Tab-separated table of N, CA and C in Angstrom:
chain	number	residue	atom	x	y	z
A	563	MET	N	-114.325	-144.995	-49.093
A	563	MET	CA	-114.963	-143.599	-48.786
A	563	MET	C	-115.991	-144.799	-47.842
A	564	LEU	N	-116.343	-144.091	-46.547
A	564	LEU	CA	-117.583	-144.327	-45.853
A	564	LEU	C	-118.879	-144.549	-46.621
A	565	LYS	N	-119.597	-145.813	-46.255
A	565	LYS	CA	-120.913	-145.917	-46.980
A	565	LYS	C	-121.783	-145.093	-46.577
A	566	ASN	N	-121.577	-144.728	-45.443
A	566	ASN	CA	-122.571	-143.753	-44.551
A	566	ASN	C	-122.296	-142.395	-44.436
A	567	LEU	N	-121.536	-141.909	-45.519
A	567	LEU	CA	-120.838	-140.424	-45.309
A	567	LEU	C	-122.106	-139.605	-45.723
A	568	GLY	N	-122.402	-138.680	-44.958
A	568	GLY	CA	-123.750	-137.426	-45.148
A	568	GLY	C	-124.993	-138.232	-44.468
A	569	TYR	N	-124.595	-139.228	-43.475
A	569	TYR	CA	-125.807	-139.683	-42.621
A	569	TYR	C	-126.304	-138.909	-41.557
A	570	ASP	N	-127.710	-139.149	-41.282
A	570	ASP	CA	-128.255	-138.179	-40.369
A	570	ASP	C	-129.294	-139.097	-39.382
A	571	GLY	N	-129.550	-138.694	-38.361
A	571	GLY	CA	-130.702	-139.467	-37.762
A	571	GLY	C	-131.284	-138.403	-36.612
A	572	ALA	N	-132.695	-139.098	-36.179
A	572	ALA	CA	-133.032	-138.397	-34.983
A	572	ALA	C	-133.865	-139.435	-34.105
A	573	TYR	N	-133.828	-139.000	-32.765
A	573	TYR	CA	-134.765	-139.771	-31.978
A	573	TYR	C	-135.553	-138.457	-31.317
A	574	ASN	N	-137.080	-138.989	-31.262
A	574	ASN	CA	-138.207	-138.058	-30.643
A	574	ASN	C	-138.988	-138.926	-29.717
A	575	ASP	N	-139.256	-138.311	-28.871
A	575	ASP	CA	-140.218	-138.789	-27.865
A	575	ASP	C	-141.090	-137.688	-27.211
A	576	GLU	N	-141.968	-137.782	-26.322
A	576	GLU	CA	-142.998	-136.847	-25.807
A	576	GLU	C	-142.083	-135.639	-25.140
A	577	ASN	N	-140.997	-135.924	-24.909
A	577	ASN	CA	-140.331	-135.023	-24.000
A	577	ASN	C	-138.912	-134.330	-24.809
A	578	ILE	N	-137.894	-135.286	-25.434
A	578	ILE	CA	-136.838	-134.637	-26.221
A	578	ILE	C	-136.806	-134.880	-27.523
A	579	SER	N	-136.105	-134.316	-28.345
A	579	SER	CA	-135.630	-134.500	-29.366
A	579	SER	C	-133.907	-134.601	-29.490
A	580	VAL	N	-133.103	-135.582	-29.986
A	580	VAL	CA	-131.940	-135.597	-30.556
A	580	VAL	C	-131.810	-135.783	-31.874
A	581	SER	N	-130.860	-135.216	-32.351
A	581	SER	CA	-130.712	-135.214	-33.720
A	581	SER	C	-128.835	-135.345	-34.040
A	582	VAL	N	-128.341	-136.317	-35.115
A	582	VAL	CA	-126.968	-136.116	-35.167
A	582	VAL	C	-127.098	-136.129	-36.659
A	583	LEU	N	-125.569	-135.486	-36.854
A	583	LEU	CA	-125.353	-135.413	-38.565
A	583	LEU	C	-123.834	-135.749	-38.698
A	584	LEU	N	-123.437	-136.543	-39.476
A	584	LEU	CA	-122.111	-136.882	-39.718
A	584	LEU	C	-121.476	-135.758	-40.435
A	585	GLU	N	-120.247	-135.118	-39.978
A	585	GLU	CA	-119.768	-134.253	-40.214
A	585	GLU	C	-117.940	-134.194	-40.728
A	586	SER	N	-117.633	-133.475	-41.632
A	586	SER	CA	-116.143	-133.707	-41.760
A	586	SER	C	-115.278	-133.059	-40.541
A	587	PRO	N	-114.669	-133.837	-39.679
A	587	PRO	CA	-113.901	-133.712	-38.815
A	587	PRO	C	-112.717	-132.213	-38.866
A	588	LEU	N	-112.240	-132.164	-40.284
A	588	LEU	CA	-111.386	-130.866	-40.611
A	588	LEU	C	-112.415	-129.603	-40.392
A	589	GLU	N	-113.260	-129.580	-40.561
A	589	GLU	CA	-114.213	-128.366	-40.320
A	589	GLU	C	-114.124	-127.859	-39.007
A	590	HIS	N	-114.048	-128.732	-37.907
A	590	HIS	CA	-113.867	-128.962	-36.684
A	590	HIS	C	-112.771	-128.810	-35.753
A	591	ASP	N	-111.577	-128.678	-36.490
A	591	ASP	CA	-110.246	-128.636	-35.891
A	591	ASP	C	-110.053	-129.882	-35.420
A	592	LEU	N	-110.474	-130.989	-35.933
A	592	LEU	CA	-110.235	-132.284	-35.191
A	592	LEU	C	-109.244	-133.300	-36.266
A	593	ASP	N	-108.361	-134.102	-35.993
A	593	ASP	CA	-107.905	-134.993	-36.884
A	593	ASP	C	-109.018	-135.775	-37.635
A	594	ALA	N	-108.109	-135.851	-39.097
A	594	ALA	CA	-108.861	-136.247	-40.223
A	594	ALA	C	-109.018	-137.872	-39.826
A	595	LEU	N	-109.176	-138.438	-39.191
A	595	LEU	CA	-108.956	-139.950	-38.717
A	595	LEU	C	-110.332	-140.081	-37.876
A	596	MET	N	-111.069	-138.732	-37.561
A	596	MET	CA	-111.823	-138.752	-36.534
A	596	MET	C	-113.275	-138.804	-37.215
A	597	LEU	N	-114.079	-139.984	-36.496
A	597	LEU	CA	-115.542	-140.097	-37.114
A	597	LEU	C	-116.225	-138.978	-36.064
A	598	THR	N	-117.141	-137.980	-36.778
A	598	THR	CA	-117.280	-136.880	-36.339
A	598	THR	C	-118.779	-136.583	-36.481
A	599	PHE	N	-119.536	-136.546	-35.421
A	599	PHE	CA	-121.255	-136.161	-35.484
A	599	PHE	C	-121.566	-134.645	-34.810
A	600	SER	N	-122.006	-133.944	-35.385
A	600	SER	CA	-122.713	-132.779	-34.546
A	600	SER	C	-124.332	-133.310	-33.961
A	601	ILE	N	-124.362	-132.571	-32.682
A	601	ILE	CA	-125.464	-133.095	-31.893
A	601	ILE	C	-126.363	-131.743	-31.574
A	602	THR	N	-127.582	-132.284	-31.769
A	602	THR	CA	-128.372	-131.050	-31.569
A	602	THR	C	-129.526	-131.881	-30.393
A	603	VAL	N	-129.678	-131.182	-29.339
A	603	VAL	CA	-130.750	-131.780	-28.191
A	603	VAL	C	-131.854	-130.663	-27.961
A	604	LYS	N	-133.019	-130.726	-27.929
A	604	LYS	CA	-134.046	-129.692	-27.469
A	604	LYS	C	-135.243	-130.583	-26.896
A	605	GLU	N	-135.580	-129.937	-25.833
A	605	GLU	CA	-136.836	-130.367	-25.194
A	605	GLU	C	-137.784	-129.914	-25.601
A	606	LYS	N	-139.100	-130.517	-25.554
A	606	LYS	CA	-140.343	-130.403	-26.420
A	606	LYS	C	-141.038	-129.148	-25.519
A	607	SER	N	-141.716	-128.570	-26.154
A	607	SER	CA	-142.712	-127.283	-25.553
A	607	SER	C	-143.423	-128.068	-24.654
A	608	GLY	N	-143.716	-127.297	-23.521
A	608	GLY	CA	-144.742	-127.788	-22.186
A	608	GLY	C	-144.338	-128.833	-21.436
A	609	THR	N	-142.765	-129.040	-21.703
A	609	THR	CA	-142.509	-130.098	-20.520
A	609	THR	C	-141.507	-129.231	-19.599
A	610	SER	N	-141.261	-130.019	-18.318
A	610	SER	CA	-140.636	-129.349	-17.392
A	610	SER	C	-139.007	-129.903	-17.346
A	611	THR	N	-138.645	-130.429	-18.221
A	611	THR	CA	-137.391	-130.930	-18.723
A	611	THR	C	-136.578	-129.881	-19.108
A	612	MET	N	-135.298	-129.976	-18.665
A	612	MET	CA	-134.156	-128.863	-18.945
A	612	MET	C	-133.165	-129.803	-19.347
A	613	VAL	N	-133.195	-129.810	-20.464
A	613	VAL	CA	-132.232	-130.954	-21.637
A	613	VAL	C	-131.225	-130.155	-21.756
A	614	GLY	N	-129.911	-130.928	-21.448
A	614	GLY	CA	-128.323	-130.501	-21.750
A	614	GLY	C	-127.564	-131.481	-22.115
A	615	ILE	N	-126.802	-131.213	-22.885
A	615	ILE	CA	-125.808	-132.180	-23.588
A	615	ILE	C	-124.696	-132.821	-22.419
A	616	GLU	N	-124.749	-132.276	-21.386
A	616	GLU	CA	-124.273	-132.829	-20.201
A	616	GLU	C	-124.924	-134.275	-19.407
A	617	ASP	N	-126.335	-134.034	-19.834
A	617	ASP	CA	-127.232	-135.295	-19.307
A	617	ASP	C	-127.167	-136.666	-20.288
A	618	PHE	N	-126.172	-136.437	-21.627
A	618	PHE	CA	-125.996	-137.795	-22.073
A	618	PHE	C	-124.830	-138.037	-22.149
A	619	THR	N	-124.886	-139.376	-22.600
A	619	THR	CA	-123.755	-140.037	-22.695
A	619	THR	C	-123.756	-140.998	-24.227
A	620	PHE	N	-122.812	-140.452	-25.043
A	620	PHE	CA	-122.971	-140.983	-26.515
A	620	PHE	C	-122.334	-142.007	-27.123
A	621	TYR	N	-122.667	-143.058	-27.931
A	621	TYR	CA	-121.718	-143.915	-28.156
A	621	TYR	C	-122.002	-144.511	-29.602
A	622	VAL	N	-120.969	-144.688	-30.183
A	622	VAL	CA	-121.199	-145.287	-31.791
A	622	VAL	C	-121.598	-146.736	-31.317
A	623	MET	N	-122.428	-147.176	-32.322
A	623	MET	CA	-123.087	-148.618	-32.149
A	623	MET	C	-122.840	-149.393	-33.825
A	624	ASP	N	-122.156	-150.295	-33.880
A	624	ASP	CA	-121.797	-151.122	-34.894
A	624	ASP	C	-123.093	-151.897	-35.307
A	625	GLU	N	-123.031	-152.735	-36.306
A	625	GLU	CA	-123.940	-153.726	-36.585
A	625	GLU	C	-124.224	-154.891	-35.817
A	626	PHE	N	-122.843	-155.089	-35.225
A	626	PHE	CA	-123.093	-156.212	-34.237
A	626	PHE	C	-123.541	-155.501	-32.609
A	627	ASN	N	-123.795	-154.502	-32.665
A	627	ASN	CA	-124.348	-153.901	-31.406
A	627	ASN	C	-123.433	-153.733	-30.460
A	628	HIS	N	-122.168	-153.925	-30.548
A	628	HIS	CA	-121.076	-153.338	-29.968
A	628	HIS	C	-121.221	-151.932	-29.842
A	629	LEU	N	-121.104	-151.283	-28.664
A	629	LEU	CA	-120.901	-149.829	-28.237
A	629	LEU	C	-119.204	-149.457	-28.278
A	630	TYR	N	-118.944	-148.397	-28.583
A	630	TYR	CA	-118.066	-147.515	-28.892
A	630	TYR	C	-117.823	-146.474	-27.928
A	631	ASN	N	-117.476	-146.048	-26.531
A	631	ASN	CA	-117.365	-144.452	-26.251
A	631	ASN	C	-116.875	-143.750	-27.236
A	632	ALA	N	-117.716	-142.484	-27.237
A	632	ALA	CA	-117.510	-141.321	-28.052
A	632	ALA	C	-116.928	-140.313	-27.219
A	633	LYS	N	-116.179	-139.300	-27.449
A	633	LYS	CA	-115.827	-138.386	-26.710
A	633	LYS	C	-117.134	-137.086	-27.122
A	634	VAL	N	-117.448	-136.187	-26.161
A	634	VAL	CA	-118.355	-135.087	-26.411
A	634	VAL	C	-117.646	-133.793	-26.118
A	635	SER	N	-118.185	-133.029	-26.958
A	635	SER	CA	-117.500	-131.706	-26.706
A	635	SER	C	-118.554	-130.508	-26.605
A	636	GLN	N	-118.749	-129.522	-26.079
A	636	GLN	CA	-119.521	-128.914	-26.171
A	636	GLN	C	-119.212	-128.012	-27.673
A	637	TYR	N	-120.147	-127.305	-28.490
A	637	TYR	CA	-119.996	-127.028	-29.518
A	637	TYR	C	-119.295	-125.436	-29.473
A	638	LEU	N	-118.331	-124.884	-29.390
A	638	LEU	CA	-117.447	-123.711	-29.560
A	638	LEU	C	-117.443	-122.565	-30.818
A	639	LYS	N	-116.990	-123.432	-31.786
A	639	LYS	CA	-116.973	-122.776	-33.212
A	639	LYS	C	-117.764	-121.348	-33.323
A	640	ASP	N	-117.064	-120.333	-33.599
A	640	ASP	CA	-118.015	-119.271	-34.350
A	640	ASP	C	-118.424	-119.656	-35.670
A	641	MET	N	-119.877	-119.391	-35.864
A	641	MET	CA	-120.149	-119.707	-37.053
A	641	MET	C	-119.850	-118.154	-37.755
A	642	GLN	N	-119.571	-118.725	-39.123
A	642	GLN	CA	-119.149	-117.754	-40.304
A	642	GLN	C	-120.772	-116.942	-40.319
A	643	GLU	N	-120.361	-115.760	-40.761
A	643	GLU	CA	-121.832	-114.813	-40.928
A	643	GLU	C	-121.481	-114.998	-42.894
A	644	ASP	N	-122.839	-115.477	-43.543
A	644	ASP	CA	-123.400	-115.392	-44.659
A	644	ASP	C	-124.571	-115.231	-44.792
A	645	ASP	N	-124.853	-115.229	-46.015
A	645	ASP	CA	-126.379	-115.149	-46.248
A	645	ASP	C	-127.563	-115.856	-45.687
A	646	GLU	N	-126.964	-117.052	-45.297
A	646	GLU	CA	-128.128	-118.269	-45.376
A	646	GLU	C	-127.388	-118.396	-43.652
A	647	PRO	N	-129.028	-118.791	-43.231
A	647	PRO	CA	-128.850	-119.015	-41.545
A	647	PRO	C	-128.166	-120.315	-41.414
A	648	VAL	N	-127.148	-120.713	-40.268
A	648	VAL	CA	-126.570	-122.119	-40.353
A	648	VAL	C	-127.258	-122.339	-38.860
A	649	ARG	N	-127.232	-123.782	-39.041
A	649	ARG	CA	-127.603	-124.385	-37.604
A	649	ARG	C	-126.753	-124.760	-36.682
A	650	LYS	N	-126.520	-124.149	-35.584
A	650	LYS	CA	-125.839	-124.518	-34.592
A	650	LYS	C	-125.880	-125.554	-33.598
A	651	PRO	N	-125.150	-126.688	-33.821
A	651	PRO	CA	-125.360	-128.094	-32.883
A	651	PRO	C	-124.746	-127.244	-31.388
A	652	ASP	N	-125.488	-128.218	-30.634
A	652	ASP	CA	-125.221	-128.150	-29.137
A	652	ASP	C	-123.716	-128.877	-28.902
A	653	GLY	N	-123.300	-129.761	-29.572
A	653	GLY	CA	-121.962	-130.477	-29.146
A	653	GLY	C	-121.740	-131.256	-30.472
A	654	LEU	N	-120.627	-132.064	-30.454
A	654	LEU	CA	-119.996	-132.984	-31.028
A	654	LEU	C	-119.689	-134.060	-30.435
A	655	ILE	N	-119.707	-135.108	-30.904
A	655	ILE	CA	-119.433	-136.482	-30.541
A	655	ILE	C	-118.166	-136.816	-31.682
A	656	TYR	N	-117.132	-137.501	-31.146
A	656	TYR	CA	-116.058	-137.804	-31.977
A	656	TYR	C	-115.306	-138.976	-31.444
A	657	MET	N	-114.951	-140.117	-32.419
A	657	MET	CA	-113.885	-140.941	-31.908
A	657	MET	C	-113.112	-141.427	-32.899
A	658	GLU	N	-111.821	-142.222	-32.890
A	658	GLU	CA	-111.001	-142.334	-33.764
A	658	GLU	C	-111.846	-143.120	-34.655
A	659	PHE	N	-111.561	-143.284	-35.863
A	659	PHE	CA	-112.222	-143.923	-36.865
A	659	PHE	C	-111.649	-145.146	-36.977
A	660	GLN	N	-112.232	-146.461	-36.893
A	660	GLN	CA	-111.824	-147.720	-37.178
A	660	GLN	C	-111.957	-148.211	-38.159
A	661	HIS	N	-111.119	-149.119	-38.907
A	661	HIS	CA	-111.138	-149.783	-40.245
A	661	HIS	C	-112.520	-150.516	-40.319
A	662	HIS	N	-113.027	-151.071	-39.246
A	662	HIS	CA	-113.904	-152.245	-39.720
A	662	HIS	C	-115.139	-151.303	-39.619
A	663	PHE	N	-115.283	-150.321	-39.537
A	663	PHE	CA	-116.288	-149.301	-39.682
A	663	PHE	C	-116.778	-149.259	-41.081
A	664	LEU	N	-115.874	-149.369	-41.919
A	664	LEU	CA	-116.072	-149.024	-43.359
A	664	LEU	C	-117.514	-149.665	-44.103
A	665	PHE	N	-117.804	-150.752	-43.740
A	665	PHE	CA	-119.154	-151.270	-44.157
A	665	PHE	C	-119.798	-151.869	-43.624
A	666	GLN	N	-120.111	-151.094	-42.232
A	666	GLN	CA	-121.139	-151.583	-41.481
A	666	GLN	C	-122.138	-150.481	-41.317
A	667	ASP	N	-123.437	-150.881	-40.999
A	667	ASP	CA	-124.389	-149.643	-40.617
A	667	ASP	C	-124.156	-149.202	-39.057
A	668	LEU	N	-123.541	-148.258	-39.195
A	668	LEU	CA	-123.285	-147.754	-37.575
A	668	LEU	C	-124.455	-146.910	-37.350
A	669	ARG	N	-124.766	-146.708	-35.890
A	669	ARG	CA	-125.445	-145.964	-35.296
A	669	ARG	C	-125.151	-145.284	-33.941
A	670	ILE	N	-126.000	-144.498	-33.937
A	670	ILE	CA	-125.466	-143.530	-32.526
A	670	ILE	C	-126.675	-143.996	-31.327
A	671	ALA	N	-125.718	-144.431	-30.401
A	671	ALA	CA	-126.695	-144.704	-29.184
A	671	ALA	C	-126.407	-143.682	-27.912
A	672	PHE	N	-127.241	-143.364	-27.015
A	672	PHE	CA	-127.091	-142.468	-26.181
A	672	PHE	C	-127.716	-143.059	-24.760
A	673	TYR	N	-126.894	-142.705	-23.893
A	673	TYR	CA	-127.808	-142.849	-22.484
A	673	TYR	C	-128.341	-141.588	-21.925
A	674	TYR	N	-129.374	-141.219	-21.609
A	674	TYR	CA	-130.035	-140.127	-21.271
A	674	TYR	C	-130.355	-140.221	-19.514
A	675	ARG	N	-129.650	-139.786	-18.772
A	675	ARG	CA	-129.713	-140.187	-17.468
A	675	ARG	C	-131.010	-140.031	-16.932
A	676	PRO	N	-131.993	-139.079	-17.242
A	676	PRO	CA	-133.299	-138.860	-16.551
A	676	PRO	C	-134.059	-140.326	-17.036
A	677	TYR	N	-133.643	-140.664	-18.104
A	677	TYR	CA	-134.876	-141.888	-18.715
A	677	TYR	C	-133.871	-143.690	-18.011
A	678	ALA	N	-132.930	-143.171	-17.899
A	678	ALA	CA	-131.848	-144.314	-17.194
A	678	ALA	C	-131.864	-145.419	-18.100
A	679	LYS	N	-131.636	-145.458	-19.390
A	679	LYS	CA	-131.483	-146.405	-20.384
A	679	LYS	C	-131.121	-145.871	-21.817
A	680	ILE	N	-130.675	-146.863	-22.393
A	680	ILE	CA	-130.128	-146.539	-23.854
A	680	ILE	C	-131.113	-146.399	-25.143
A	681	ASN	N	-130.989	-145.587	-25.861
A	681	ASN	CA	-131.634	-144.869	-27.056
A	681	ASN	C	-130.973	-144.964	-28.031
A	682	ILE	N	-131.666	-145.506	-29.366
A	682	ILE	CA	-130.553	-145.839	-30.381
A	682	ILE	C	-131.281	-144.728	-31.319
A	683	ILE	N	-130.170	-144.078	-32.379
A	683	ILE	CA	-130.414	-143.581	-33.518
A	683	ILE	C	-130.061	-144.094	-34.799
A	684	ASN	N	-131.039	-144.507	-35.505
A	684	ASN	CA	-130.727	-145.177	-36.815
A	684	ASN	C	-130.171	-144.224	-37.914
A	685	LEU	N	-129.019	-144.012	-38.466
A	685	LEU	CA	-128.836	-143.521	-39.304
A	685	LEU	C	-128.997	-143.541	-40.650
A	686	LYS	N	-129.582	-142.474	-41.521
A	686	LYS	CA	-130.175	-142.558	-43.087
A	686	LYS	C	-129.311	-141.886	-43.879
A	687	HIS	N	-129.714	-142.116	-45.034
A	687	HIS	CA	-128.736	-141.209	-46.259
A	687	HIS	C	-129.747	-139.807	-46.649
């Protein structure tokens, strides 16, 4: 079992907020061997930035700072109607699970085009 199962994390600055949550790939009609995170991106109020998932490139980063390209998809799955409000992410990032990830402290790195730099999201339990 992944030691980081149930992990989430967030990046915040004066303009944007990016949050990720480890998800079950089966709930999103993906292969069981996919490492899957939901993504939510938001612009902070009072900024002129129009943030969209297309402005980002996402990576999985291992404890040795190696970057692994992640695929990104817009979140299209319909939410079930039930009594509790459900968080609807902006997209999913996923990649094939690799066995050497099992005991590493994975992070999510992203490149945000307007900043022209890579930012890192530390995952916590």
